[in-house]
mmCIF file of C-alpha atoms and ligand atoms in Angstrom:
data_model
loop_
_atom_site.group_PDB
_atom_site.id
_atom_site.type_symbol
_atom_site.label_atom_id
_atom_site.label_comp_id
_atom_site.label_asym_id
_atom_site.label_seq_id
_atom_site.Cartn_x
_atom_site.Cartn_y
_atom_site.Cartn_z
ATOM 1 C CA MET A 3 189.141 56.310 196.603
ATOM 2 C CA THR A 4 185.647 57.900 195.974
ATOM 3 C CA GLU A 5 183.383 56.217 193.393
ATOM 4 C CA LYS A 6 182.915 58.448 191.386
ATOM 5 C CA ILE A 7 179.216 58.627 190.104
ATOM 6 C CA VAL A 8 177.835 60.195 186.958
ATOM 7 C CA PHE A 9 174.215 61.892 187.247
ATOM 8 C CA THR A 10 175.291 64.009 183.890
ATOM 9 C CA ARG A 11 174.492 61.265 181.240
ATOM 10 C CA GLY A 12 171.131 60.455 179.719
ATOM 11 C CA VAL A 13 171.935 57.316 177.428
ATOM 12 C CA PRO A 14 170.546 53.937 178.256
ATOM 13 C CA PRO A 15 173.984 51.739 179.953
ATOM 14 C CA PRO A 16 174.998 49.256 178.128
ATOM 15 C CA GLU A 17 173.301 46.638 179.559
ATOM 16 C CA ALA A 18 170.458 47.746 178.097
ATOM 17 C CA PHE A 19 171.553 47.101 174.348
ATOM 18 C CA PRO A 20 169.619 43.661 172.527
ATOM 19 C CA THR A 21 173.865 42.650 171.562
ATOM 20 C CA GLU A 22 172.228 39.685 170.192
ATOM 21 C CA GLN A 23 169.654 39.848 168.838
ATOM 22 C CA MET A 24 170.505 43.084 166.507
ATOM 23 C CA GLY A 25 174.034 41.595 165.439
ATOM 24 C CA GLU A 26 171.641 38.844 163.988
ATOM 25 C CA CYS A 27 168.960 41.440 162.470
ATOM 26 C CA PHE A 28 172.133 43.097 161.122
ATOM 27 C CA ASP A 29 173.165 40.184 159.325
ATOM 28 C CA ALA A 30 169.963 39.554 157.741
ATOM 29 C CA ALA A 31 169.159 42.726 157.064
ATOM 30 C CA VAL A 32 172.070 43.477 154.774
ATOM 31 C CA ARG A 33 172.679 40.111 153.437
ATOM 32 C CA GLY A 34 168.722 39.995 152.500
ATOM 33 C CA ASP A 35 168.426 43.538 150.578
ATOM 34 C CA ALA A 36 172.170 44.547 149.929
ATOM 35 C CA ALA A 37 171.477 45.938 146.604
ATOM 36 C CA THR A 38 169.156 48.381 148.338
ATOM 37 C CA VAL A 39 171.101 49.390 151.859
ATOM 38 C CA LEU A 40 174.575 49.044 150.766
ATOM 39 C CA GLN A 41 173.698 51.601 148.083
ATOM 40 C CA TYR A 42 172.823 55.013 148.223
ATOM 41 C CA GLY A 43 168.943 55.822 148.195
ATOM 42 C CA GLN A 44 165.855 55.914 149.668
ATOM 43 C CA GLN A 45 166.303 59.615 150.833
ATOM 44 C CA ARG A 46 163.173 59.527 152.699
ATOM 45 C CA GLY A 47 164.390 56.298 154.308
ATOM 46 C CA TYR A 48 164.702 53.011 154.056
ATOM 47 C CA ALA A 49 161.143 51.742 152.490
ATOM 48 C CA PRO A 50 159.843 48.583 154.860
ATOM 49 C CA LEU A 51 160.450 50.798 157.830
ATOM 50 C CA ARG A 52 158.682 53.901 156.233
ATOM 51 C CA ARG A 53 155.697 51.289 156.115
ATOM 52 C CA GLN A 54 155.981 49.784 159.827
ATOM 53 C CA LEU A 55 155.820 53.543 161.544
ATOM 54 C CA ALA A 56 153.179 54.894 158.644
ATOM 55 C CA GLU A 57 151.174 51.542 160.206
ATOM 56 C CA GLU A 58 151.890 52.476 163.888
ATOM 57 C CA TYR A 59 151.482 56.032 163.670
ATOM 58 C CA GLY A 60 147.771 55.388 161.540
ATOM 59 C CA VAL A 61 149.229 57.636 158.543
ATOM 60 C CA SER A 62 150.550 57.924 155.159
ATOM 61 C CA GLU A 63 153.827 56.511 154.264
ATOM 62 C CA THR A 64 154.247 59.983 152.340
ATOM 63 C CA GLU A 65 154.273 61.565 155.787
ATOM 64 C CA ILE A 66 157.411 59.911 157.194
ATOM 65 C CA LEU A 67 161.006 60.727 156.863
ATOM 66 C CA VAL A 68 163.938 58.461 158.948
ATOM 67 C CA GLY A 69 166.845 59.962 159.003
ATOM 68 C CA ASN A 70 170.159 59.816 160.979
ATOM 69 C CA GLY A 71 168.678 60.148 164.249
ATOM 70 C CA SER A 72 165.867 62.752 165.839
ATOM 71 C CA LEU A 73 168.317 65.676 166.769
ATOM 72 C CA GLN A 74 169.648 65.677 162.938
ATOM 73 C CA LEU A 75 166.030 66.067 161.441
ATOM 74 C CA GLN A 76 165.274 68.874 164.268
ATOM 75 C CA ASP A 77 168.092 70.560 162.480
ATOM 76 C CA LEU A 78 166.757 70.382 159.096
ATOM 77 C CA VAL A 79 163.193 71.320 160.535
ATOM 78 C CA ALA A 80 164.498 74.449 162.247
ATOM 79 C CA SER A 81 166.759 75.255 159.025
ATOM 80 C CA TYR A 82 163.868 75.081 156.950
ATOM 81 C CA LEU A 83 161.050 77.181 159.313
ATOM 82 C CA SER A 84 162.831 79.596 161.074
ATOM 83 C CA GLY A 85 165.809 81.885 159.844
ATOM 84 C CA PRO A 86 167.332 84.942 160.934
ATOM 85 C CA GLY A 87 164.330 86.628 161.550
ATOM 86 C CA THR A 88 162.179 84.266 163.365
ATOM 87 C CA VAL A 89 161.837 82.922 166.884
ATOM 88 C CA VAL A 90 161.098 79.981 168.380
ATOM 89 C CA TYR A 91 159.618 78.693 171.966
ATOM 90 C CA THR A 92 160.383 75.971 173.958
ATOM 91 C CA GLU A 93 159.495 75.263 177.556
ATOM 92 C CA GLN A 94 162.042 76.244 180.162
ATOM 93 C CA PRO A 95 163.888 73.979 180.787
ATOM 94 C CA SER A 96 164.157 72.335 177.646
ATOM 95 C CA TYR A 97 166.618 69.991 176.286
ATOM 96 C CA ASP A 98 169.730 71.916 175.630
ATOM 97 C CA ARG A 99 170.953 70.615 172.566
ATOM 98 C CA ALA A 100 167.837 71.349 170.608
ATOM 99 C CA ILE A 101 168.257 74.897 172.487
ATOM 100 C CA LYS A 102 171.647 75.085 170.824
ATOM 101 C CA THR A 103 170.363 74.115 167.433
ATOM 102 C CA PHE A 104 167.696 76.239 167.160
ATOM 103 C CA ARG A 105 169.964 79.016 168.581
ATOM 104 C CA ARG A 106 171.901 78.360 165.459
ATOM 105 C CA ARG A 107 169.004 78.754 162.844
ATOM 106 C CA ALA A 108 166.182 81.228 164.233
ATOM 107 C CA ALA A 109 167.364 84.712 165.682
ATOM 108 C CA GLN A 110 165.613 83.751 169.078
ATOM 109 C CA ALA A 111 165.077 80.786 171.188
ATOM 110 C CA ILE A 112 162.340 82.260 174.185
ATOM 111 C CA GLY A 113 161.804 79.723 177.250
ATOM 112 C CA ILE A 114 158.227 79.957 178.613
ATOM 113 C CA PRO A 115 158.731 77.928 182.043
ATOM 114 C CA LEU A 116 157.731 74.615 182.694
ATOM 115 C CA GLU A 117 155.287 73.686 185.290
ATOM 116 C CA GLU A 118 154.672 70.139 186.701
ATOM 117 C CA ASP A 119 152.314 69.498 183.861
ATOM 118 C CA GLY A 120 153.939 71.164 180.948
ATOM 119 C CA ILE A 121 155.098 74.132 179.411
ATOM 120 C CA SER A 122 152.624 77.204 180.694
ATOM 121 C CA VAL A 123 149.812 77.687 178.616
ATOM 122 C CA ASP A 124 148.642 81.521 180.133
ATOM 123 C CA ARG A 125 152.638 82.642 179.821
ATOM 124 C CA LEU A 126 152.801 80.751 175.957
ATOM 125 C CA GLU A 127 149.170 82.947 175.139
ATOM 126 C CA ALA A 128 150.994 85.878 176.125
ATOM 127 C CA ALA A 129 153.954 85.252 174.246
ATOM 128 C CA LEU A 130 151.378 84.624 170.991
ATOM 129 C CA GLU A 131 149.991 88.340 171.391
ATOM 130 C CA ARG A 132 153.367 89.367 171.371
ATOM 131 C CA GLU A 133 155.145 87.299 168.652
ATOM 132 C CA VAL A 134 154.011 84.504 167.035
ATOM 133 C CA PRO A 135 156.346 81.672 166.700
ATOM 134 C CA ALA A 136 158.242 80.123 163.598
ATOM 135 C CA PHE A 137 157.446 76.822 166.218
ATOM 136 C CA VAL A 138 156.822 75.830 169.106
ATOM 137 C CA TYR A 139 158.950 72.738 170.780
ATOM 138 C CA LEU A 140 157.760 70.422 173.236
ATOM 139 C CA VAL A 141 158.509 66.723 174.875
ATOM 140 C CA PRO A 142 155.220 66.542 176.027
ATOM 141 C CA ASP A 143 156.086 62.919 177.588
ATOM 142 C CA PHE A 144 158.539 62.591 180.611
ATOM 143 C CA GLN A 145 160.383 65.580 179.402
ATOM 144 C CA ASN A 146 164.386 65.827 178.755
ATOM 145 C CA PRO A 147 165.444 67.558 180.775
ATOM 146 C CA ALA A 148 162.774 67.995 183.903
ATOM 147 C CA GLY A 149 160.600 64.805 183.326
ATOM 148 C CA ALA A 150 157.468 66.854 183.321
ATOM 149 C CA THR A 151 154.879 65.659 180.843
ATOM 150 C CA LEU A 152 152.358 67.839 179.825
ATOM 151 C CA SER A 153 148.292 67.142 180.736
ATOM 152 C CA LEU A 154 145.609 66.549 178.226
ATOM 153 C CA GLU A 155 143.965 69.493 178.639
ATOM 154 C CA LYS A 156 147.452 71.413 178.192
ATOM 155 C CA ARG A 157 147.792 69.292 174.960
ATOM 156 C CA ARG A 158 143.693 70.099 173.517
ATOM 157 C CA ARG A 159 144.542 73.761 174.174
ATOM 158 C CA ILE A 160 148.206 73.633 172.343
ATOM 159 C CA VAL A 161 146.701 72.665 168.928
ATOM 160 C CA GLU A 162 144.126 74.840 168.939
ATOM 161 C CA LEU A 163 147.070 77.697 169.628
ATOM 162 C CA ALA A 164 148.757 76.399 166.928
ATOM 163 C CA VAL A 165 145.990 76.622 164.186
ATOM 164 C CA GLU A 166 143.958 79.897 165.600
ATOM 165 C CA HIS A 167 147.889 81.543 165.565
ATOM 166 C CA ASP A 168 149.420 79.741 162.636
ATOM 167 C CA PHE A 169 152.828 78.229 163.944
ATOM 168 C CA TRP A 170 153.939 74.295 164.107
ATOM 169 C CA VAL A 171 154.234 72.262 167.075
ATOM 170 C CA ILE A 172 157.309 70.577 166.903
ATOM 171 C CA GLU A 173 155.985 67.290 169.639
ATOM 172 C CA ASP A 174 159.453 65.064 170.211
ATOM 173 C CA VAL A 175 158.786 62.047 172.060
ATOM 174 C CA PRO A 176 161.914 60.041 172.549
ATOM 175 C CA TYR A 177 160.864 58.487 176.111
ATOM 176 C CA ARG A 178 157.399 57.920 174.948
ATOM 177 C CA LYS A 179 157.263 54.262 175.341
ATOM 178 C CA LEU A 180 158.836 54.214 179.022
ATOM 179 C CA ARG A 181 156.161 54.779 181.163
ATOM 180 C CA TYR A 182 157.130 53.031 184.403
ATOM 181 C CA GLU A 183 153.375 53.609 185.976
ATOM 182 C CA GLY A 184 149.442 55.377 184.825
ATOM 183 C CA GLU A 185 148.275 55.594 181.343
ATOM 184 C CA ASP A 186 149.424 57.224 178.050
ATOM 185 C CA LEU A 187 148.174 60.611 177.134
ATOM 186 C CA PRO A 188 147.204 61.200 173.313
ATOM 187 C CA LEU A 189 149.696 62.561 171.059
ATOM 188 C CA LEU A 190 149.336 65.808 170.155
ATOM 189 C CA ARG A 191 148.725 64.919 166.224
ATOM 190 C CA GLU A 192 146.094 62.175 168.219
ATOM 191 C CA ILE A 193 144.185 65.478 168.920
ATOM 192 C CA ASP A 194 144.564 67.290 165.480
ATOM 193 C CA ALA A 195 147.837 66.478 163.471
ATOM 194 C CA SER A 196 147.074 69.977 160.999
ATOM 195 C CA ARG A 197 149.695 71.849 162.853
ATOM 196 C CA VAL A 198 152.182 69.000 164.515
ATOM 197 C CA ILE A 199 155.551 67.643 163.458
ATOM 198 C CA THR A 200 155.974 64.592 165.742
ATOM 199 C CA MET A 201 159.434 63.385 165.903
ATOM 200 C CA SER A 202 161.078 60.250 167.783
ATOM 201 C CA SER A 203 163.546 57.754 167.857
ATOM 202 C CA PHE A 204 164.912 54.165 168.360
ATOM 203 C CA SER A 205 167.900 55.486 170.934
ATOM 204 C CA LYS A 206 166.249 54.922 174.014
ATOM 205 C CA LEU A 207 164.397 51.821 172.736
ATOM 206 C CA LEU A 208 166.661 49.978 170.958
ATOM 207 C CA SER A 209 170.760 51.773 170.701
ATOM 208 C CA PRO A 210 171.652 55.582 170.138
ATOM 209 C CA GLY A 211 174.242 54.762 168.411
ATOM 210 C CA ILE A 212 172.591 52.994 165.402
ATOM 211 C CA ARG A 213 171.299 57.144 164.388
ATOM 212 C CA VAL A 214 167.771 56.011 163.501
ATOM 213 C CA GLY A 215 165.702 58.743 164.598
ATOM 214 C CA PHE A 216 162.051 59.643 162.551
ATOM 215 C CA MET A 217 159.665 62.510 161.598
ATOM 216 C CA ILE A 218 155.829 62.646 161.093
ATOM 217 C CA ALA A 219 154.378 65.504 159.018
ATOM 218 C CA PRO A 220 152.373 66.814 156.266
ATOM 219 C CA GLU A 221 153.852 65.581 153.012
ATOM 220 C CA PRO A 222 155.398 69.440 151.795
ATOM 221 C CA LEU A 223 156.570 69.363 154.958
ATOM 222 C CA ILE A 224 158.209 65.712 154.856
ATOM 223 C CA ASP A 225 158.995 66.680 151.144
ATOM 224 C CA ALA A 226 161.485 69.805 151.972
ATOM 225 C CA VAL A 227 162.928 68.561 154.978
ATOM 226 C CA THR A 228 164.026 65.582 152.708
ATOM 227 C CA ALA A 229 165.681 67.791 150.098
ATOM 228 C CA LEU A 230 167.512 69.576 152.499
ATOM 229 C CA GLY A 231 168.573 65.992 153.778
ATOM 230 C CA GLU A 232 169.700 65.112 150.763
ATOM 231 C CA ASP A 233 171.795 68.263 150.261
ATOM 232 C CA THR A 234 173.464 67.497 153.543
ATOM 233 C CA TYR A 235 174.101 63.643 153.878
ATOM 234 C CA LEU A 236 173.128 62.311 150.270
ATOM 235 C CA ALA A 237 171.426 59.451 151.563
ATOM 236 C CA PRO A 238 170.894 58.038 154.765
ATOM 237 C CA VAL A 239 172.386 55.291 156.930
ATOM 238 C CA LEU A 240 170.158 52.655 155.658
ATOM 239 C CA PRO A 241 171.595 49.351 156.839
ATOM 240 C CA THR A 242 170.691 50.746 160.580
ATOM 241 C CA GLN A 243 167.221 51.192 159.348
ATOM 242 C CA ALA A 244 167.111 48.425 158.340
ATOM 243 C CA ALA A 245 168.364 46.221 161.242
ATOM 244 C CA VAL A 246 165.598 48.315 162.786
ATOM 245 C CA ALA A 247 163.025 47.179 160.318
ATOM 246 C CA GLU A 248 164.079 43.470 160.689
ATOM 247 C CA PHE A 249 163.198 44.206 164.448
ATOM 248 C CA MET A 250 160.443 45.164 164.473
ATOM 249 C CA GLY A 251 159.564 42.372 161.738
ATOM 250 C CA ARG A 252 160.453 39.786 163.628
ATOM 251 C CA GLY A 253 158.158 40.875 166.405
ATOM 252 C CA LEU A 254 161.487 42.026 168.871
ATOM 253 C CA LEU A 255 160.416 45.907 170.017
ATOM 254 C CA GLY A 256 157.681 45.010 172.404
ATOM 255 C CA PRO A 257 159.788 42.510 174.409
ATOM 256 C CA ASN A 258 163.030 44.902 174.448
ATOM 257 C CA ILE A 259 160.830 48.242 175.519
ATOM 258 C CA GLU A 260 159.399 45.439 178.514
ATOM 259 C CA ARG A 261 162.889 44.540 179.510
ATOM 260 C CA LEU A 262 163.907 47.841 179.257
ATOM 261 C CA LYS A 263 161.533 49.136 181.790
ATOM 262 C CA GLU A 264 161.973 46.294 184.037
ATOM 263 C CA LEU A 265 165.398 47.408 184.332
ATOM 264 C CA TYR A 266 164.793 50.926 184.259
ATOM 265 C CA THR A 267 161.812 50.758 186.663
ATOM 266 C CA PRO A 268 163.742 50.098 190.138
ATOM 267 C CA ARG A 269 166.355 53.195 189.160
ATOM 268 C CA TRP A 270 163.495 55.632 188.333
ATOM 269 C CA LYS A 271 161.988 54.243 192.239
ATOM 270 C CA THR A 272 164.982 54.599 194.134
ATOM 271 C CA MET A 273 165.899 58.299 192.309
ATOM 272 C CA SER A 274 162.468 59.252 193.092
ATOM 273 C CA ASP A 275 162.575 57.944 196.686
ATOM 274 C CA ALA A 276 166.243 59.416 197.727
ATOM 275 C CA VAL A 277 165.172 62.991 195.930
ATOM 276 C CA ARG A 278 162.147 63.702 198.369
ATOM 277 C CA ARG A 279 163.904 62.407 201.358
ATOM 278 C CA GLU A 280 167.598 63.560 201.039
ATOM 279 C CA LEU A 281 165.934 67.083 199.301
ATOM 280 C CA PRO A 282 162.570 67.281 200.764
ATOM 281 C CA ASP A 283 162.990 71.221 200.409
ATOM 282 C CA ALA A 284 164.040 71.123 196.421
ATOM 283 C CA GLN A 285 160.755 71.481 193.875
ATOM 284 C CA ALA A 286 160.750 67.895 192.819
ATOM 285 C CA PHE A 287 159.660 66.808 189.362
ATOM 286 C CA ILE A 288 159.174 63.029 189.562
ATOM 287 C CA PRO A 289 158.221 61.798 186.222
ATOM 288 C CA GLY A 290 156.288 58.680 184.960
ATOM 289 C CA GLY A 291 158.429 57.409 182.968
ATOM 290 C CA GLY A 292 161.612 58.052 180.693
ATOM 291 C CA PHE A 293 164.871 58.930 181.878
ATOM 292 C CA PHE A 294 164.783 62.012 184.311
ATOM 293 C CA VAL A 295 163.900 63.371 188.145
ATOM 294 C CA SER A 296 165.056 66.682 188.064
ATOM 295 C CA VAL A 297 164.974 69.464 191.207
ATOM 296 C CA MET A 298 164.175 72.860 191.272
ATOM 297 C CA LEU A 299 166.391 73.593 194.932
ATOM 298 C CA PRO A 300 165.354 76.325 197.089
ATOM 299 C CA GLU A 301 166.443 80.043 197.060
ATOM 300 C CA ASP A 302 168.242 79.721 199.753
ATOM 301 C CA ALA A 303 170.325 76.364 199.315
ATOM 302 C CA ASN A 304 174.261 76.393 198.038
ATOM 303 C CA THR A 305 174.275 76.285 194.387
ATOM 304 C CA THR A 306 177.261 78.509 194.147
ATOM 305 C CA ASN A 307 179.735 76.547 191.906
ATOM 306 C CA LEU A 308 178.045 73.307 192.432
ATOM 307 C CA VAL A 309 179.249 71.586 189.747
ATOM 308 C CA GLY A 310 182.869 72.460 190.629
ATOM 309 C CA ARG A 311 181.873 71.250 194.303
ATOM 310 C CA GLY A 312 179.766 68.449 192.610
ATOM 311 C CA LYS A 313 183.524 67.309 191.366
ATOM 312 C CA ASP A 314 185.717 67.297 194.291
ATOM 313 C CA ALA A 315 183.031 65.217 196.023
ATOM 314 C CA GLY A 316 183.146 62.539 193.268
ATOM 315 C CA LEU A 317 179.259 63.801 191.730
ATOM 316 C CA VAL A 318 179.294 64.817 188.296
ATOM 317 C CA LEU A 319 176.173 66.725 187.425
ATOM 318 C CA THR A 320 175.588 68.741 184.092
ATOM 319 C CA PRO A 321 174.964 73.386 184.571
ATOM 320 C CA GLY A 322 171.289 73.074 185.280
ATOM 321 C CA ALA A 323 171.890 76.991 182.985
ATOM 322 C CA ALA A 324 172.884 74.601 179.787
ATOM 323 C CA PHE A 325 168.877 73.905 179.746
ATOM 324 C CA PHE A 326 167.464 77.006 179.831
ATOM 325 C CA ALA A 327 166.605 79.389 176.907
ATOM 326 C CA ASP A 328 166.212 83.003 176.832
ATOM 327 C CA PRO A 329 162.869 84.113 178.774
ATOM 328 C CA GLY A 330 163.031 87.130 176.200
ATOM 329 C CA ASP A 331 161.607 89.335 178.781
ATOM 330 C CA GLY A 332 164.273 90.181 181.145
ATOM 331 C CA GLU A 333 163.103 87.590 184.341
ATOM 332 C CA ALA A 334 165.645 86.111 186.482
ATOM 333 C CA VAL A 335 166.580 81.930 184.701
ATOM 334 C CA PRO A 336 166.682 79.958 187.882
ATOM 335 C CA GLY A 337 169.003 77.490 185.605
ATOM 336 C CA ASP A 338 171.491 77.890 189.073
ATOM 337 C CA ARG A 339 169.035 76.603 190.927
ATOM 338 C CA PHE A 340 168.345 73.557 188.411
ATOM 339 C CA VAL A 341 169.457 70.112 188.615
ATOM 340 C CA ARG A 342 168.785 67.183 185.983
ATOM 341 C CA LEU A 343 169.175 64.011 187.659
ATOM 342 C CA PRO A 344 169.115 60.799 184.571
ATOM 343 C CA PHE A 345 168.436 57.388 186.183
ATOM 344 C CA CYS A 346 168.737 55.076 184.007
ATOM 345 C CA ALA A 347 172.490 54.440 183.991
ATOM 346 C CA VAL A 348 173.397 54.322 187.279
ATOM 347 C CA THR A 349 172.501 51.498 189.687
ATOM 348 C CA PRO A 350 170.352 51.716 192.314
ATOM 349 C CA GLY A 351 173.263 51.741 195.217
ATOM 350 C CA GLN A 352 175.085 55.173 193.001
ATOM 351 C CA ILE A 353 171.480 56.780 192.841
ATOM 352 C CA GLU A 354 171.443 56.812 196.594
ATOM 353 C CA GLU A 355 175.080 57.633 197.419
ATOM 354 C CA GLY A 356 174.862 60.397 194.378
ATOM 355 C CA VAL A 357 171.461 62.134 196.225
ATOM 356 C CA LYS A 358 173.416 61.886 199.300
ATOM 357 C CA ARG A 359 175.865 64.205 198.433
ATOM 358 C CA LEU A 360 174.241 66.413 196.275
ATOM 359 C CA ALA A 361 171.899 66.361 199.728
ATOM 360 C CA SER A 362 175.048 67.286 201.387
ATOM 361 C CA LEU A 363 176.486 69.882 199.210
ATOM 362 C CA LEU A 364 173.567 71.965 199.384
HETATM 363 N N1 PMP B 408 164.895 65.095 171.963
HETATM 364 C C1 PMP B 408 165.380 64.670 173.276
HETATM 365 C C2 PMP B 408 164.549 65.399 173.932
HETATM 366 C C3 PMP B 408 166.966 64.267 173.550
HETATM 367 O O1 PMP B 408 166.507 63.714 175.085
HETATM 368 C C4 PMP B 408 167.082 62.990 172.671
HETATM 369 C C5 PMP B 408 168.376 62.686 172.852
HETATM 370 N N2 PMP B 408 169.447 62.789 174.579
HETATM 371 C C6 PMP B 408 167.262 63.522 171.558
HETATM 372 C C7 PMP B 408 166.077 64.045 170.838
HETATM 373 C C8 PMP B 408 168.216 63.043 169.868
HETATM 374 O O2 PMP B 408 168.137 61.393 169.718
HETATM 375 P P1 PMP B 408 168.757 60.930 168.960
HETATM 376 O O3 PMP B 408 169.762 60.136 169.459
HETATM 377 O O4 PMP B 408 167.558 60.358 168.026
HETATM 378 O O5 PMP B 408 169.194 62.263 167.308
#
């Protein structure tokens, strides 16, 4: 039987989890601070973890909120900043779950085309002339789903535009620390924090199951989102946050990230090479890090029922259209030609075989 190859899962594989160390940290965290972590409370998140994050990002603890994964915080932020009358802008393509969340909260989530160096700033400026959104949602580093990284020049211009036109920029950076080549670019908040909300997560650096994500924003916004969180989940899940604090306090996070990079680098290289070799006519996004390579297939590629035909050939793909918000101007969305290729949870052998199968389907 043909081995099924799964190119849908943007999650860490089981071998990525620091299981023994996490077990010890859970034990120490719960036994060490039971009266706090087994109780309701700490609505902004576990205080020692907020302190560690505040120090790392050079902000005040009052500008940090740690919640149950970053997606829930995104949903709370969207419900606070937008409503039935507002629009929000996303990259196009963008993270599918964020698009869904925003669609539920705002009148419209409008996609602005993504280029190899991030969102098209020309198109963003044109859109701003028509309507100023409640916020622009960006994944500036190793974007999900495309893999693109926002250039320094565009980072500078976007924070300028945010101040000039008075809108928020959400920079969502869960993949930022998984860089396999090149140099870090500054966070948007490091250029000008005044209109920037930074979101990140331990899902890709430690474990998604622990549900620990955080946001950094000006204090009034943190207060408002904390209040919404309290109404939603009463108090965040503290034992996992305390385990993360313990993990960081023991100095284990940096070495764990290095270990993950060693695990993922051969997978990233194999995927990048296989895409260049097997799909030479596609426009490929080859990132310097993260979880995803992606391709925009040529217009003459046979993309009819690609997901269904892939399944028959033992290749599981996500429908590209899921990542495309409404372009808002009647322009055709090339979602059918877009293929996201997550490489972290598949072996180099599976990657080679999967990309060959994809090429043969086209
Ligand atoms: N943002 C992006 C861009 C993601 O890719 C993901 C996870 N796939 C999330 C947010 C959600 O992260 P969390 O597990 O912290 O909710």
